[in-house]
XYZ file of C-alpha atoms in Angstrom:
552
model
C 26.436 -28.467 26.265
C 25.440 -25.250 24.456
C 21.710 -24.569 24.444
C 20.291 -23.683 21.033
C 16.933 -22.632 19.609
C 16.015 -22.477 15.923
C 13.260 -20.031 15.031
C 11.692 -19.850 11.557
C 10.288 -16.498 10.437
C 7.421 -16.804 7.961
C 7.389 -13.516 6.056
C 4.417 -14.474 3.874
C 1.424 -12.994 2.036
C -2.049 -13.858 3.398
C -5.379 -13.019 1.779
C -8.104 -11.382 3.836
C -10.920 -13.831 4.507
C -9.210 -16.794 2.818
C -8.898 -18.793 6.022
C -8.399 -22.188 4.379
C -5.803 -20.860 1.925
C -3.960 -19.016 4.683
C -4.037 -22.148 6.834
C -2.547 -24.102 3.932
C 0.337 -21.636 3.892
C 0.787 -22.338 7.601
C 0.870 -26.090 6.949
C 3.393 -25.785 4.109
C 5.662 -23.421 6.018
C 5.431 -25.585 9.136
C 6.511 -28.643 7.153
C 9.517 -26.713 5.838
C 10.409 -25.493 9.323
C 10.101 -29.031 10.650
C 12.418 -30.348 7.939
C 14.920 -27.644 8.901
C 14.870 -28.697 12.535
C 13.130 -25.592 13.851
C 11.839 -25.402 17.405
C 9.222 -22.805 16.505
C 7.786 -21.044 13.465
C 6.135 -17.637 13.748
C 3.644 -15.887 11.459
C 2.586 -12.219 11.302
C -0.308 -10.476 13.011
C -3.806 -11.817 12.183
C -2.216 -13.966 9.474
C -4.954 -16.597 9.577
C -7.665 -14.151 8.444
C -5.412 -11.630 6.663
C -4.778 -8.025 7.562
C -6.426 -5.549 7.669
C -9.808 -7.280 7.933
C -11.629 -4.036 8.829
C -15.285 -4.658 9.737
C -15.177 -8.182 8.316
C -13.798 -9.246 11.689
C -17.087 -8.203 13.303
C -18.786 -11.207 11.702
C -19.090 -13.920 14.392
C -19.019 -16.689 11.771
C -15.619 -15.506 10.507
C -14.182 -15.356 14.020
C -15.585 -18.773 14.929
C -14.233 -20.305 11.711
C -10.788 -18.804 12.324
C -10.647 -19.956 15.946
C -11.667 -23.474 14.986
C -8.991 -23.496 12.288
C -6.332 -22.310 14.762
C -7.263 -25.130 17.134
C -7.089 -27.578 14.225
C -3.597 -26.344 13.286
C -2.405 -27.062 16.814
C -2.299 -30.745 15.881
C 0.705 -29.987 13.653
C 2.784 -29.325 16.743
C 2.486 -32.821 18.248
C 5.733 -33.912 16.605
C 6.946 -30.652 15.043
C 7.865 -27.095 15.866
C 5.600 -24.857 17.909
C 3.605 -22.204 16.038
C 2.980 -18.529 16.765
C -0.023 -17.481 14.702
C -2.037 -14.265 14.481
C -5.796 -14.866 14.592
C -8.838 -13.268 16.239
C -9.782 -14.486 19.693
C -13.214 -14.204 21.289
C -13.058 -14.593 25.046
C -15.728 -13.790 27.582
C -17.824 -11.177 25.844
C -15.016 -9.431 23.955
C -13.151 -9.826 20.680
C -9.364 -9.537 20.737
C -6.586 -9.252 18.221
C -4.901 -12.464 19.318
C -1.598 -14.234 18.913
C -2.038 -17.965 19.307
C 0.794 -20.065 20.708
C 0.350 -23.643 19.499
C 2.640 -26.274 21.021
C 2.611 -29.936 22.076
C -0.525 -30.522 20.003
C -2.673 -27.937 21.779
C -3.383 -24.249 22.168
C -0.850 -23.372 24.812
C -1.696 -19.699 25.210
C -3.420 -16.854 23.391
C -1.885 -13.425 23.816
C -4.176 -10.434 23.406
C -3.072 -7.154 21.867
C -2.972 -4.392 24.453
C -2.309 -1.161 22.532
C -4.827 -0.727 19.717
C -3.799 1.730 16.992
C -6.428 4.308 16.145
C -4.737 6.658 13.700
C -3.860 6.880 10.004
C -5.281 3.716 8.346
C -5.973 1.999 11.681
C -9.161 2.023 13.736
C -8.727 -1.102 15.851
C -10.451 0.413 18.892
C -13.802 0.035 17.156
C -13.055 -3.597 16.293
C -11.207 -5.111 19.238
C -11.074 -4.915 22.997
C -7.774 -4.033 24.621
C -6.221 -7.088 26.200
C -4.180 -7.218 29.411
C -0.415 -7.055 29.314
C 0.433 -10.725 28.875
C 3.372 -12.571 30.383
C 5.904 -14.685 28.473
C 5.447 -18.267 27.291
C 7.955 -21.121 27.273
C 8.946 -23.059 24.168
C 11.645 -25.634 24.865
C 14.508 -23.958 26.728
C 13.396 -20.431 25.907
C 10.962 -17.993 27.497
C 9.495 -15.639 24.901
C 7.544 -12.387 25.078
C 5.403 -11.327 22.131
C 4.232 -7.719 22.029
C 1.771 -7.644 19.127
C 2.660 -4.952 16.575
C 1.578 -1.658 18.208
C 2.446 -3.081 21.631
C 6.129 -2.845 20.708
C 5.885 0.887 19.922
C 5.397 1.528 23.625
C 7.671 0.683 26.543
C 5.262 -1.030 28.935
C 4.384 -4.354 27.254
C 7.950 -5.380 26.389
C 9.203 -4.229 29.789
C 6.559 -6.225 31.656
C 7.270 -9.363 29.621
C 11.023 -9.158 30.203
C 10.532 -8.449 33.913
C 8.367 -11.583 33.987
C 11.156 -13.672 32.520
C 11.100 -13.229 28.729
C 14.558 -13.875 27.287
C 13.782 -12.710 23.752
C 10.958 -10.686 22.182
C 9.103 -11.821 19.039
C 6.957 -9.036 17.593
C 4.343 -10.172 14.989
C 3.281 -7.302 12.730
C 0.886 -6.180 10.071
C 2.749 -2.970 9.291
C 1.769 -1.341 5.986
C 4.257 0.503 3.827
C 4.811 4.164 3.526
C 7.900 5.862 2.164
C 11.015 5.417 4.353
C 9.109 3.536 7.072
C 11.804 0.875 7.578
C 14.037 3.280 9.490
C 11.126 4.345 11.702
C 10.413 0.727 12.635
C 14.073 0.006 13.238
C 14.457 3.016 15.529
C 11.514 1.981 17.708
C 12.635 -1.633 17.950
C 16.211 -0.664 18.821
C 14.715 1.296 21.723
C 12.937 -1.831 23.025
C 16.165 -3.831 22.753
C 18.287 -1.264 24.560
C 15.695 -0.748 27.296
C 15.315 -4.472 28.018
C 18.729 -5.920 27.078
C 17.257 -8.835 25.109
C 17.235 -9.815 21.408
C 14.170 -8.863 19.388
C 12.561 -10.415 16.304
C 10.427 -8.067 14.198
C 8.242 -10.099 11.805
C 6.197 -8.319 9.151
C 3.944 -9.688 6.432
C 4.140 -8.930 2.701
C 1.542 -8.372 -0.001
C -1.140 -5.936 -1.073
C -4.524 -5.450 0.561
C -6.712 -2.832 -1.126
C -4.732 0.424 -0.921
C -2.159 -0.863 1.564
C 1.011 -2.813 0.857
C 2.855 -4.815 3.499
C 6.508 -4.609 2.684
C 8.157 -7.276 4.829
C 11.639 -6.145 5.758
C 11.540 -8.291 8.913
C 14.654 -8.211 11.058
C 16.377 -9.673 14.107
C 18.274 -7.463 16.560
C 20.761 -8.547 19.161
C 21.575 -6.609 22.301
C 22.610 -2.991 21.770
C 20.412 -2.982 18.638
C 22.867 -4.714 16.328
C 21.096 -6.359 13.340
C 21.691 -10.111 13.017
C 19.265 -10.686 10.122
C 17.334 -8.416 7.764
C 14.859 -9.997 5.346
C 14.096 -8.573 1.896
C 11.514 -5.900 1.257
C 8.248 -7.006 -0.401
C 9.348 -10.620 -1.026
C 8.059 -13.754 0.680
C 10.705 -15.698 2.576
C 11.126 -18.308 5.275
C 14.215 -17.434 7.301
C 15.735 -19.793 9.883
C 17.350 -17.943 12.780
C 19.546 -19.783 15.261
C 19.778 -18.564 18.828
C 22.500 -19.788 21.186
C 22.876 -19.226 24.889
C 26.162 -17.567 25.775
C 27.074 -16.653 29.361
C 23.462 -17.156 30.407
C 21.979 -14.933 27.670
C 20.484 -15.745 24.290
C 22.125 -14.388 21.153
C 20.969 -14.617 17.519
C 23.695 -15.946 15.280
C 24.542 -13.673 12.369
C 22.711 -14.276 9.097
C 22.011 -12.474 5.850
C 21.542 -8.706 6.031
C 19.454 -7.990 2.932
C 19.932 -4.534 1.455
C 16.813 -2.363 1.662
C 16.189 -0.481 -1.616
C 15.984 3.306 -1.839
C 12.654 5.125 -1.754
C 12.264 5.236 -5.557
C 12.590 1.485 -5.884
C 10.381 0.841 -2.873
C 7.627 3.174 -4.119
C 7.713 1.543 -7.535
C 7.733 -1.953 -6.042
C 4.789 -1.003 -3.827
C 2.767 0.093 -6.869
C 3.616 -3.086 -8.754
C 2.869 -5.434 -5.847
C -0.323 -3.668 -4.815
C -1.718 -3.847 -8.342
C -0.674 -7.490 -8.762
C -2.276 -8.508 -5.470
C -5.366 -6.365 -5.919
C -6.120 -8.146 -9.161
C -5.123 -11.562 -7.873
C -7.157 -11.263 -4.690
C -10.247 -9.932 -6.477
C -10.134 -12.529 -9.253
C -8.947 -10.458 -12.228
C -6.133 -11.541 -14.535
C -6.006 -8.730 -17.112
C -6.249 -4.946 -17.252
C -7.246 -2.331 -19.800
C -6.356 1.354 -19.750
C -6.587 4.435 -21.893
C -3.160 5.297 -23.265
C -3.144 9.023 -24.040
C 0.481 9.551 -24.937
C 0.907 11.410 -21.644
C 3.163 10.566 -18.743
C 0.533 9.327 -16.262
C -0.939 6.640 -18.508
C 2.596 5.761 -19.604
C 3.769 4.951 -16.087
C 0.530 3.097 -15.257
C 0.959 0.944 -18.381
C 4.533 0.233 -17.322
C 3.533 -0.641 -13.750
C 0.795 -2.926 -15.074
C 3.208 -4.659 -17.436
C 5.733 -5.172 -14.644
C 2.977 -6.536 -12.401
C 1.102 -8.790 -14.830
C 3.164 -9.259 -17.978
C 2.588 -7.531 -21.312
C 0.202 -10.249 -22.496
C -2.268 -9.200 -19.799
C -2.220 -5.446 -20.484
C -4.495 -3.892 -23.121
C -3.697 -0.280 -24.066
C -6.252 1.796 -25.972
C -5.674 5.151 -27.660
C -8.958 7.121 -27.914
C -8.089 10.247 -29.909
C -10.151 13.307 -30.753
C -9.324 16.117 -33.148
C -7.409 17.777 -30.301
C -5.017 14.858 -29.878
C -1.604 15.871 -31.178
C 0.423 13.794 -33.575
C 3.097 13.616 -30.903
C 0.668 11.967 -28.489
C -0.465 9.511 -31.158
C 3.126 8.565 -31.883
C 4.122 8.353 -28.205
C 1.182 6.145 -27.216
C 1.919 3.615 -29.942
C 5.633 3.807 -29.173
C 5.311 2.920 -25.489
C 2.828 0.110 -26.200
C 5.326 -1.349 -28.658
C 8.226 -0.954 -26.223
C 6.273 -2.705 -23.484
C 4.915 -5.361 -25.849
C 1.268 -4.744 -24.896
C -1.784 -5.061 -27.082
C -2.570 -1.668 -28.597
C -5.886 -0.547 -30.124
C -6.832 2.724 -31.803
C -10.434 3.802 -31.108
C -11.293 7.370 -32.251
C -14.094 9.055 -30.340
C -15.160 11.506 -33.064
C -18.303 9.699 -34.222
C -19.541 9.076 -30.710
C -18.874 12.650 -29.680
C -20.677 13.991 -32.738
C -23.693 11.861 -31.858
C -23.731 13.183 -28.296
C -23.257 16.773 -29.498
C -26.161 16.404 -31.910
C -28.349 14.880 -29.193
C -27.673 17.770 -26.807
C -27.809 20.529 -29.436
C -31.552 21.290 -29.054
C -31.013 21.838 -25.325
C -27.594 23.536 -25.388
C -28.558 25.827 -28.259
C -25.859 28.416 -28.984
C -24.245 28.305 -25.532
C -20.434 28.559 -25.857
C -17.995 25.648 -25.732
C -16.685 25.165 -22.188
C -15.646 22.409 -19.772
C -18.958 20.662 -20.472
C -17.772 19.663 -23.927
C -14.319 18.800 -22.553
C -15.883 16.494 -19.991
C -18.080 14.849 -22.622
C -14.891 13.732 -24.354
C -13.490 12.319 -21.126
C -16.749 10.601 -20.209
C -17.087 9.111 -23.666
C -13.623 7.637 -23.302
C -14.634 6.300 -19.915
C -17.746 4.700 -21.389
C -15.766 3.004 -24.157
C -13.096 1.740 -21.793
C -15.726 0.373 -19.402
C -17.356 -1.408 -22.353
C -14.026 -3.069 -23.160
C -13.612 -3.940 -19.482
C -17.050 -5.545 -19.359
C -16.746 -7.384 -22.642
C -13.311 -8.900 -22.054
C -13.323 -9.218 -18.247
C -10.347 -6.913 -17.788
C -10.148 -4.462 -14.907
C -10.002 -0.848 -16.050
C -7.123 1.077 -14.513
C -7.444 4.776 -13.848
C -4.418 6.995 -14.220
C -4.818 10.210 -12.209
C -1.818 11.272 -10.117
C -2.127 12.712 -6.602
C -1.797 16.314 -7.809
C -4.768 15.925 -10.151
C -6.813 13.913 -7.662
C -6.151 16.594 -5.039
C -7.438 19.564 -7.044
C -10.092 17.743 -9.081
C -8.249 18.035 -12.386
C -9.950 14.832 -13.457
C -13.423 13.982 -14.696
C -15.733 11.952 -12.536
C -17.399 9.183 -14.603
C -14.721 9.871 -17.220
C -10.988 9.434 -16.755
C -11.713 8.581 -13.093
C -13.510 5.403 -14.209
C -11.739 2.250 -13.135
C -11.144 -0.347 -10.474
C -7.662 0.639 -9.296
C -5.195 3.510 -9.553
C -1.584 2.619 -8.753
C -0.367 6.263 -8.916
C -3.123 7.779 -6.779
C -0.636 8.731 -4.033
C 2.154 9.900 -6.369
C 2.430 13.635 -6.952
C 3.020 14.725 -10.553
C 6.590 15.860 -9.910
C 7.366 12.398 -8.548
C 5.723 10.784 -11.578
C 8.399 12.351 -13.786
C 11.224 11.147 -11.540
C 9.670 7.698 -11.139
C 9.590 7.324 -14.935
C 13.256 8.245 -15.151
C 14.038 5.735 -12.398
C 12.220 2.923 -14.228
C 13.978 3.701 -17.499
C 17.343 3.407 -15.739
C 16.578 0.351 -13.591
C 15.268 -3.165 -14.011
C 14.752 -5.840 -11.358
C 13.962 -9.535 -11.527
C 10.515 -8.946 -9.997
C 9.512 -6.836 -13.019
C 7.722 -8.737 -15.780
C 8.217 -5.953 -18.319
C 11.296 -5.429 -20.502
C 14.399 -3.606 -19.329
C 15.742 -0.404 -20.790
C 14.095 2.859 -21.804
C 10.496 1.638 -21.891
C 8.982 5.113 -21.422
C 9.919 7.349 -24.373
C 11.837 10.454 -23.318
C 9.489 12.519 -25.487
C 6.654 11.597 -23.101
C 8.676 12.661 -20.059
C 9.905 15.925 -21.570
C 6.768 17.346 -23.195
C 4.468 19.803 -21.352
C 1.526 17.961 -19.722
C -1.849 18.446 -21.390
C -5.305 16.886 -21.184
C -5.753 17.711 -24.915
C -9.447 18.482 -24.576
C -9.281 21.787 -26.505
C -6.841 23.378 -28.963
C -3.293 23.947 -27.623
C -4.335 23.101 -24.059
C -1.685 22.817 -21.328
C -2.144 21.837 -17.686
C -0.481 25.053 -16.527
C -3.233 27.052 -18.254
C -5.535 25.925 -15.445
C -3.128 25.060 -12.634
C 0.065 26.475 -11.169
C 3.248 24.806 -12.451
C 3.424 21.348 -10.928
C 6.531 22.093 -8.866
C 4.576 24.942 -7.210
C 1.289 23.032 -6.987
C 2.910 19.961 -5.441
C 4.826 21.984 -2.882
C 1.597 23.706 -1.805
C -0.291 20.398 -1.691
C 2.443 18.787 0.394
C 1.898 21.594 2.882
C -1.908 21.500 2.872
C -2.366 17.718 2.634
C 0.729 15.956 3.931
C 1.637 18.381 6.734
C -1.773 20.043 7.408
C -0.143 23.471 7.271
C -2.132 26.679 7.263
C -2.308 29.186 4.448
C -0.235 31.532 6.606
C 2.467 28.874 6.991
C 2.757 28.527 3.227
C 2.722 32.279 2.596
C 5.494 32.640 5.171
C 7.406 29.942 3.256
C 7.299 32.177 0.181
C 4.199 31.135 -1.771
C 1.782 33.640 -3.275
C -1.287 33.871 -1.049
C -3.791 34.016 -3.922
C -2.285 30.859 -5.410
C -2.390 29.033 -2.084
C -6.023 30.051 -1.503
C -6.970 28.858 -4.974
C -5.337 25.490 -4.430
C -7.005 25.209 -1.009
C -10.396 25.934 -2.615
C -9.869 23.330 -5.334
C -8.770 20.786 -2.733
C -11.922 21.181 -0.650
C -14.445 21.301 -3.502
C -12.992 18.110 -4.996
C -13.677 15.955 -1.948
C -16.802 14.459 -3.520
C -14.746 13.206 -6.453
C -12.217 11.499 -4.199
C -15.051 9.908 -2.230
C -16.134 8.125 -5.424
C -12.663 7.416 -6.802
C -10.993 4.051 -7.253
C -8.649 2.816 -4.517
C -4.948 3.151 -5.178
C -1.563 2.333 -3.721
C -0.733 4.039 -0.425
C 2.784 5.476 -0.560
C 2.645 8.125 2.176
C 1.091 8.569 5.637
C -1.385 11.045 4.102
C -2.865 9.142 1.209
C -6.416 9.962 0.118
C -8.812 7.503 1.766
C -8.280 6.150 5.285
C -5.341 8.415 6.099
C -7.283 11.588 5.335
C -11.010 11.514 6.067
C -12.563 14.878 5.261
C -16.262 15.806 4.995
C -17.676 16.270 1.516
C -20.008 19.113 2.487
C -17.888 21.680 4.317
C -17.663 25.467 4.225
C -14.407 25.676 6.159
C -11.709 27.758 4.550
C -8.528 28.838 6.310
C -8.992 32.537 7.250
C -5.248 33.166 7.630
């Protein structure tokens, strides 16, 4: 008789700290797995408390509550499938990132994560103790090894588990998105499969948590690294995977291989999902934003509409005498195309009042960036008033290029609770708009078609804070600026490296200077979707007060 084993993968979306709600997801998914005849259901890393918990996991009451809940969930397995569940584990005098194996109505084993990531957005070494390399566990006819996330990026844990008798590897993950990461994961997991000659299950969670987005894309590999299943990116799914024993070895039967979207679709989906979850998990239902007629606010309005629906997006045009007729027309046009509420709130009277108030002190000093920033801060004040009055979260709309060099006004256009394009360089903003105009997916709540007017995409960028102002009056052209920033920020290159690559040294030094003196602004800025391994916040932690400048 052929031996078989049905495994259910729970690619789901937990909420940090919502232990009861996350446990309810476990119960519901377990019931579905039981109805499907599964032998075991597995959940991602730290699923019971959500990931990443950061310092929240240092609270003993949270850990104790989670451990008690995990023990309670073990009762589900008396007459149903076993459960693999990520949850913290306090043992002896140390806290571990644990993976709980619940079977036969009890806690059968708790695996402890061995390799603790301490780079990019991760700092698990300050939160958890490193556990020993754990052996496999038996569920029915199958012996299973479970390297926990980072453990599978190294050879030793998987090798030790297979040498101890593991016949397949199940890897629970909390792996956040960055552009083109799926292929990186796949390459590492293929290495574990080839080295150990066993099938491997890579299970990732989905959903947004602050700046990070977990993009799913779970997969099952057979020997030689051949995919048997690939789950969708960003979407929740329960996938039943059947293993059969052939010639003494377990093999995953072939299932659906879901196409993974290209980087433009994945970036856009990440921004939509992160905004949707950020609002949902913080208790907001609606957003408000300033709609300037420019490309950055246009794409943020579109992302918000796709995330929340047009009925939950409030767009406000706040013109001054420097606002062009083209911008007025474009702002109203995109609001109409998206179907959002649109309000027109001129700032002239408020600015005149502020100018008159400051006149005795300013005297006859010339107009400069002070007056430009007053306009921006007045807009920020009005938008925050609308946010407060109507309970809508204010979205900020600065792209990564502007955030990098401080081409944004603190307490002005930087006001807001979230910024979905914070990690999107300006040159990519243009291309992302073109992508959205040409593509529509069923996960988008906004309308299909050309929702962003081409006039917005094609016109020269301008803050419109003085007559005939253009961004390239103050900054290098964005294709030059972004290329320099990619070198300085994303690749940590030196000035000499960039000069050797063909950039003007004076321009590079100016950009470097602007980057460093703007650190204080970024420190106070709203969180935003992480799209790259060098996003501003946890990926790149620079001092605010620093006199370092590259001497090369």
